[in-house]
Every structure is written in C-alpha cells, then in structure tokens.
Amino acid sequence: MTRTASAACPYCGVGCQLDVTLNDSGRVAAIRGNATAEANLGRICPKGALLGETINTKDRLTTPLLRVDGGGVFVPISWDSALDLLAGKIKEFVAESGPDSVGFYGSGQLDTEAWYAAGKLFKGALGTNNTDSNSRLCMASAVAGYRTSLGSDGPPVCYDDIDLADVVLVVGSNMAEAHPVLFDRLKAHKRRDPGVTVIVVDPRRTPTADFADIHLQLTPGSDIPLLNALASLLIAAEAVDYDFIEQHSSGYEAYRDFVTSEPLAEAERLTGLTAAQIEAVAKLLAGATNVLSLYCMGINQSTFGMWKNNSLINLHLLLGQVGKPGAGPFSLTGQPNAMGGRESGALAHMLPGYRLAEDASHRAEVEASWGLPAGRIAPKSGLTAVEMFRALERGTLRLLWIAATNPAVSMPDLHQAKRALAGGEFVVVQDIYHPTETSQFADLVLPAAQWGEKDGTSTNSERMMTYSPAFLEPTGQPRPDWWILAEVGRRIAPELFPWQDSGEVWDEFRGITAGRPCDLSGATRARLETGPLQWPCPTEEHPGMKRRYEDQVFATPDGRARFHPWPYRPPREQTDHEFPLILTTGRVASHWHSRTRTGKVAKLVKQDPEPFVEIHAVDASARGIHEGDLVHVSSRRGVVKVRARIGTAVAPGCIFLPFHWGDSYAKGTAANYLTNPVIGRISKEPEFKYCAVQVERFAMGLPAADAAG
Ligand code: MGD
Ligand code: SF4
C-alpha cells in the first residue's frame, strides 16, 4: 500500500511544502509540490523533487562513534555511553575553566525545537551564550539591519507581495538559482503583467540578471553609494513620501543632508555605473505604486552588510514603501529554518523570542520563564561562528559541539578552521552522514535523525511556520537533534528538560514568545498539524499575519522607523599587483551547501559535476587561460586548483567561485581556502563576497597537497 505525507523541504528558505509518496516498503517513491501550500502553490525545484535519493546512502550515520586513536579510527558506542561521555566532558570543562570553555555551533537546518533545546542547555543550564548558527555566515547582517532600521528582526512582507509589486528591486540575490520556486513566481507575475519592472543589482550577470529589465552591474561592494545616490535623486525630485517620513520615521534630516551632499559623479566612480543608469532607476522608483526589494548574500556577506541593509531599507522609508501590500524590504533567507533559529535565540547575542542577551530585562524574563536563579544567563553575547573557531584554535574554547553543518567546507579561511578542528581539545559532530569533511576531525560523532525520520517545525522566509511529521523508518539508531540536546541536558540539570516529545518542546517555546515581536504563542502544535501559519500569531484564535507594520507602528521604542546615513566603506581587503582580481563566492542551482546531500543525486551532479572558476575572457586571455584549463586561484590565505569557465558573466577584474565543493570531492578545491575571515563589527558576518586573488594557468607537476596550500 502506498502512503503519502506532507513535509517542508529541508533545503532552501522558500520552504516549499512537499507531498511525499511512500511505496510498500515505506521508501520515498515520488515527491511533488503541495498544490495548496502558500509557499510554493504546487511548484517545486529539482533539489526538492530528488530528495528521495539522499536517504538510504552508504555513508548514512547509524550509531554513535568514538575516535579511538589519533589516526581517525572510529568505533561504535551505545547512546548511553556517548551521552554520558559528552555530558561528563561538558561538566568537567565548565568546572575547570568556566562555562565559556564550551560552545555549540549549529545551522539553519536544525528545527526550532532543537534550537530551543540548545539555548536552554547552553544559555540556561550552563550560563554561557556560546551558541551560534551558520546563519551568522549569511543572515547576521539582515538580522542587524532589520533591528536597527525597523526595531525588530523578521521581514515585514510575504510571498504574495511579489504578485502585487510593480517595481521589483533584486539586490545581491541570485534567486533564479538559490530560490528557484520564488523566482518562478516572479517570472509568472511578469508574464501576467509585462508592465512590471525587474531591476537586478549584481556585479555578475547571473541567470537572475539575465531575466531583468535592467541589470546594474556594479563594482563588487559598492551598493551603499548606489543606494545613497538613488535617495539623493529622489529627494531632489521631491519624489518622497513626506507624510510617512514625518509621521512614522526618525532621522530624516541628517540622512537627507548626508545623501544630498554626495556628488553623483562620486557614485559613478565607486559603482562603475553611469549617471544615466542610476537616474533611470530613480525615475522608475519615483513612479512606482508598489516597490518590493528582494535581497540576499550580495549585501549580507560583507563586513558592512548591516549598513547595506540599512541603506536599502532607507529607500523604502523615503518612499513610504513598507507596511502595505506589494511593498517592503524582503531579506530572502537561505536555509529551511534560518528564521526559526533566529526566533528561538540560536545566535550568540540572542535569547528566545527575539530577546537580546545583553539586555538585562530580557535576561530576567527568560530566567523567570526557565525557573533559573537571577543572573544565571551571562550578560555578554557569546562567541560567534568565526570567533568560535579562533577560540578553539587558541584552546580557550575546549569543547565545540557542531550540529547540522559542515564548517570544514563552509567557514572562511579553511586552513584556520581546519587547524582549529584538528587541534581542538574535544570536538563533537552531530550529523546524518559520516565521514564528512568535518566529522573526520571529531572525537565523538552523533547520528541525527534526518528529514522524514523526525518531526519538527521550521519557519521560512515569509515567517510561515510549517510542522513536518515523521514518516520514514529511521535507518539505524539516529535520534532527533532536540532529543540529543535534551538527553545531555538531563545529565546536567534534569529539572530543565522534562519533555517527552517534540510537541512539549514546541509548547514551551511558543509560550516564551508571548508579547514579543515574533509572538507565535497562538500557533499550537494541533493547529500546525492542520497546516502552516504565519507569525505574528499571538492567540489560539489568531489567523496569523501576512504583513507586519500595516499600522505603520514600528518595533522601535518610539514606534518610528529609523533612517541611517551610512557612508561608503571599501571592502576590508584590497587588490594589488600580486592579487589583482576580486573573488566573489556563491551558489549554483543544482547543489546545496557542501553537497553532502546533492553530491549523491546523479541528475544534480550531472548538471554541475565539478568545481569551477568563472573568469572574464579579457582576464583569461591575458593569462593564457583557455576554456576548461585547470588553473590555480590564490589569495593571501591559500591556493585552490579548479577548472576555468570563460565568459562575460563576471566583469573584467572579477572572478566567481561556487563554494559547494570540499576536500571529499578533491583536496584543495574548496573556495573557502581563499576567503577572508574578517567580520563585521556588529553583525560579526564574514566577507565572503570580496577578497583579492590571482589566477594562473596550472603548471603541471605541482602536487595536490601544495595546491591546497
Ligand atoms: P549567492 O550566490 O551567495 O546566493 O542565495 P543568494 O544570496 O542568492 O549571492 C547572491 C548574489 O550576490 C550573487 O549573484 C553575487 O554575484 C551577488 N553579489 C556579490 N557581491 C555583491 C555586491 O557587492 N553587491 C551586490 N548587489 N551583489 C553582489 C543564498 C541563499 O541560497 C542562502 S543564504 C542559502 S544558505 C541557500 N543555499 C543554497 C545552496 O547552497 N544551493 C542552492 N542551489 N540554493 C541555495 N539557496 C540558498
Ligand atoms: Fe526546496 Fe527551495 Fe527547491 Fe523549494 S525552491 S523545492 S524549498 S530547494
């Protein structure tokens, strides 16, 4: 007998709902898009459709493993031994070196229940804020941008707004490849209404840019001068919403004085765009009824990413294009539950319910809710992703527990990250596969239940919470992530972890959000079992809200949104004669992150079989490089060897490398051997979109180990 189940896709932040058909033996037979799901309206992309192939693989991790010698030999151990060992190590290190000697590094692929359990264990039971998510590497700038401009994290808009906008500004997002189902929706909207204008701001001519009416191919890192120049032109033309500015914003005068003092010629110089190009876009914005901007890593993955987010939101405030249908600043999230992690306090500076660790009243609220003594939660933010790996290398972080992420591929400056993992005193990796590039470094490996084997909740880019049930028989003895965290918690502070199932974790979590900007206390598990809900959802009768701020009251203390007059700041590393090219890293459509899943799906691998560097014909010819040649790409931190693709998608002087391939594909090919680990002052997000490199034709005879640097 075949059966069906409905679950959220575990890949990107679009959060498509998938209808899964299971065959007689309970295996995935087919996956289709759920026709009634608001997130995808029946649509699906190949990654989601081919998920079935990622489940019963040879490298599926089925039992806890302990490293028994320094040489990478692992032996199976029981769950009880593994949990006792881990809880014992945590207690030992905390007793000897204090709570900040341990940390948890997870990802936007953990469900909300797991993140809530992690926060309660580390921030509550142990008293360290050392939990961070790989969302730090992608979303931290957006989190900080929303909070400082609108008073609270979380997008104000929803997917329906795509169908209602007449000018869509896509800034630093390659949604055609990274959010394909949402991009299909944008294409369908434009097909229905050819009057809709799509403007893409991107240094690369991506498939998204190819579709646009206007592509502003700016110099990498120059978004702020562009956005400020647009604002200056709109102010000069008096095409701004004075009512909105006067009644619902603060800081306009300083912003106006600043942006209008910058000559347009300076914006031309910094962006590489012409005045005519910038003026044309300003005119379109001035004449638009509804302006929606969709943005992603192109402005986030930068040390000034928060400023870039603020500068884009400034434009929306100037035009009064926020808090109404079809309009607003929409930060697209990348991972299936990057949003849920933010809501449940995953990041090192946050506590559940969008509370801040450094806010005394927020700490007191959480301590009261968890029944902790006053002062238990540490008053300082914890270590963030890059900082954790530095502390692990120094030895001040003695234990790092890594879950649902593969930092030995995804961290910037991989040589440093791998040195830290290799030398770390006690490294725990909780994954669904082994070996991965990261689990090879672990002292203890824990098998997590994968998609379909566990139930749990995730929140997508438009604040839609989806509950996914368990519908697959687990392979071996994997356990849900929340359960593993709670079991360790029970061995440390049993009274804090009374949960019998994920529903009880969810209940406790939703309760703690009451009265907060992300109030989802009305989203009971029973309601979510009948279908997804969007927060805010403050009561059990509340239908959930499509849009925030429709009353134009923002989440700041005075209810006003804030203008921020930010100047241009150059990227932190500059090109020179030794490293004359700019490297930008990103994604391709067929692969997901470090390919632990998509690298096993034949059709996806066929589409993008190997790592490559995209280089402009002019730069290739100057170096004697031909299509398909192996080349060395080097930066101040390392060297990689990949194949050249020559074209005109990147501008002369720039190259592009996707970051998906790690050492398990081939040693010394990972883009992150090159990237700069410098981080933003507030966001702590690294600069993945800009570093100085050189490209040379591969000289035969150089051993691969040298190529890896
Ligand atoms: P990226 O390719 O990282 O992907 O989704 P995106 O952000 O869309 O970056 C987007 C664009 O930023 C690129 O086209 C790049 O050229 C541009 N860019 C670089 N520098 C600048 C700049 O200075 N200014 C501007 N304006 N643009 C710039 C990321 C998203 O994708 C995320 S966060 C995740 S976690 C998911 N990962 C993922 C995946 O691994 N594979 C696939 N297929 N899809 C994914 N979806 C999600
Ligand atoms: Fe999954 Fe994203 Fe594809 Fe939807 S668009 S099926 S969420 S990968």
XYZ file of C-alpha atoms and ligand atoms in Angstrom, residues 9 11-12 14-16 18 44-45 47-48 179-181, ligand 2:
22
model
C 11.591 20.890 2.052
C 16.835 22.784 1.519
C 16.255 26.470 0.893
C 11.493 29.279 0.271
C 10.146 26.490 2.483
C 8.183 24.597 -0.173
C 6.340 18.697 -0.402
C 8.998 22.503 -6.715
C 12.603 22.530 -7.932
C 16.628 19.513 -5.481
C 13.336 19.030 -3.599
C 15.379 30.468 -4.527
C 14.083 28.956 -7.777
C 10.445 28.474 -6.799
Fe 13.230 23.023 -1.739
Fe 13.940 25.579 -2.159
Fe 13.604 23.917 -4.209
Fe 11.505 24.736 -2.794
S 12.841 26.032 -4.048
S 11.891 22.656 -3.502
S 12.353 24.838 -0.730
S 15.162 23.778 -2.622
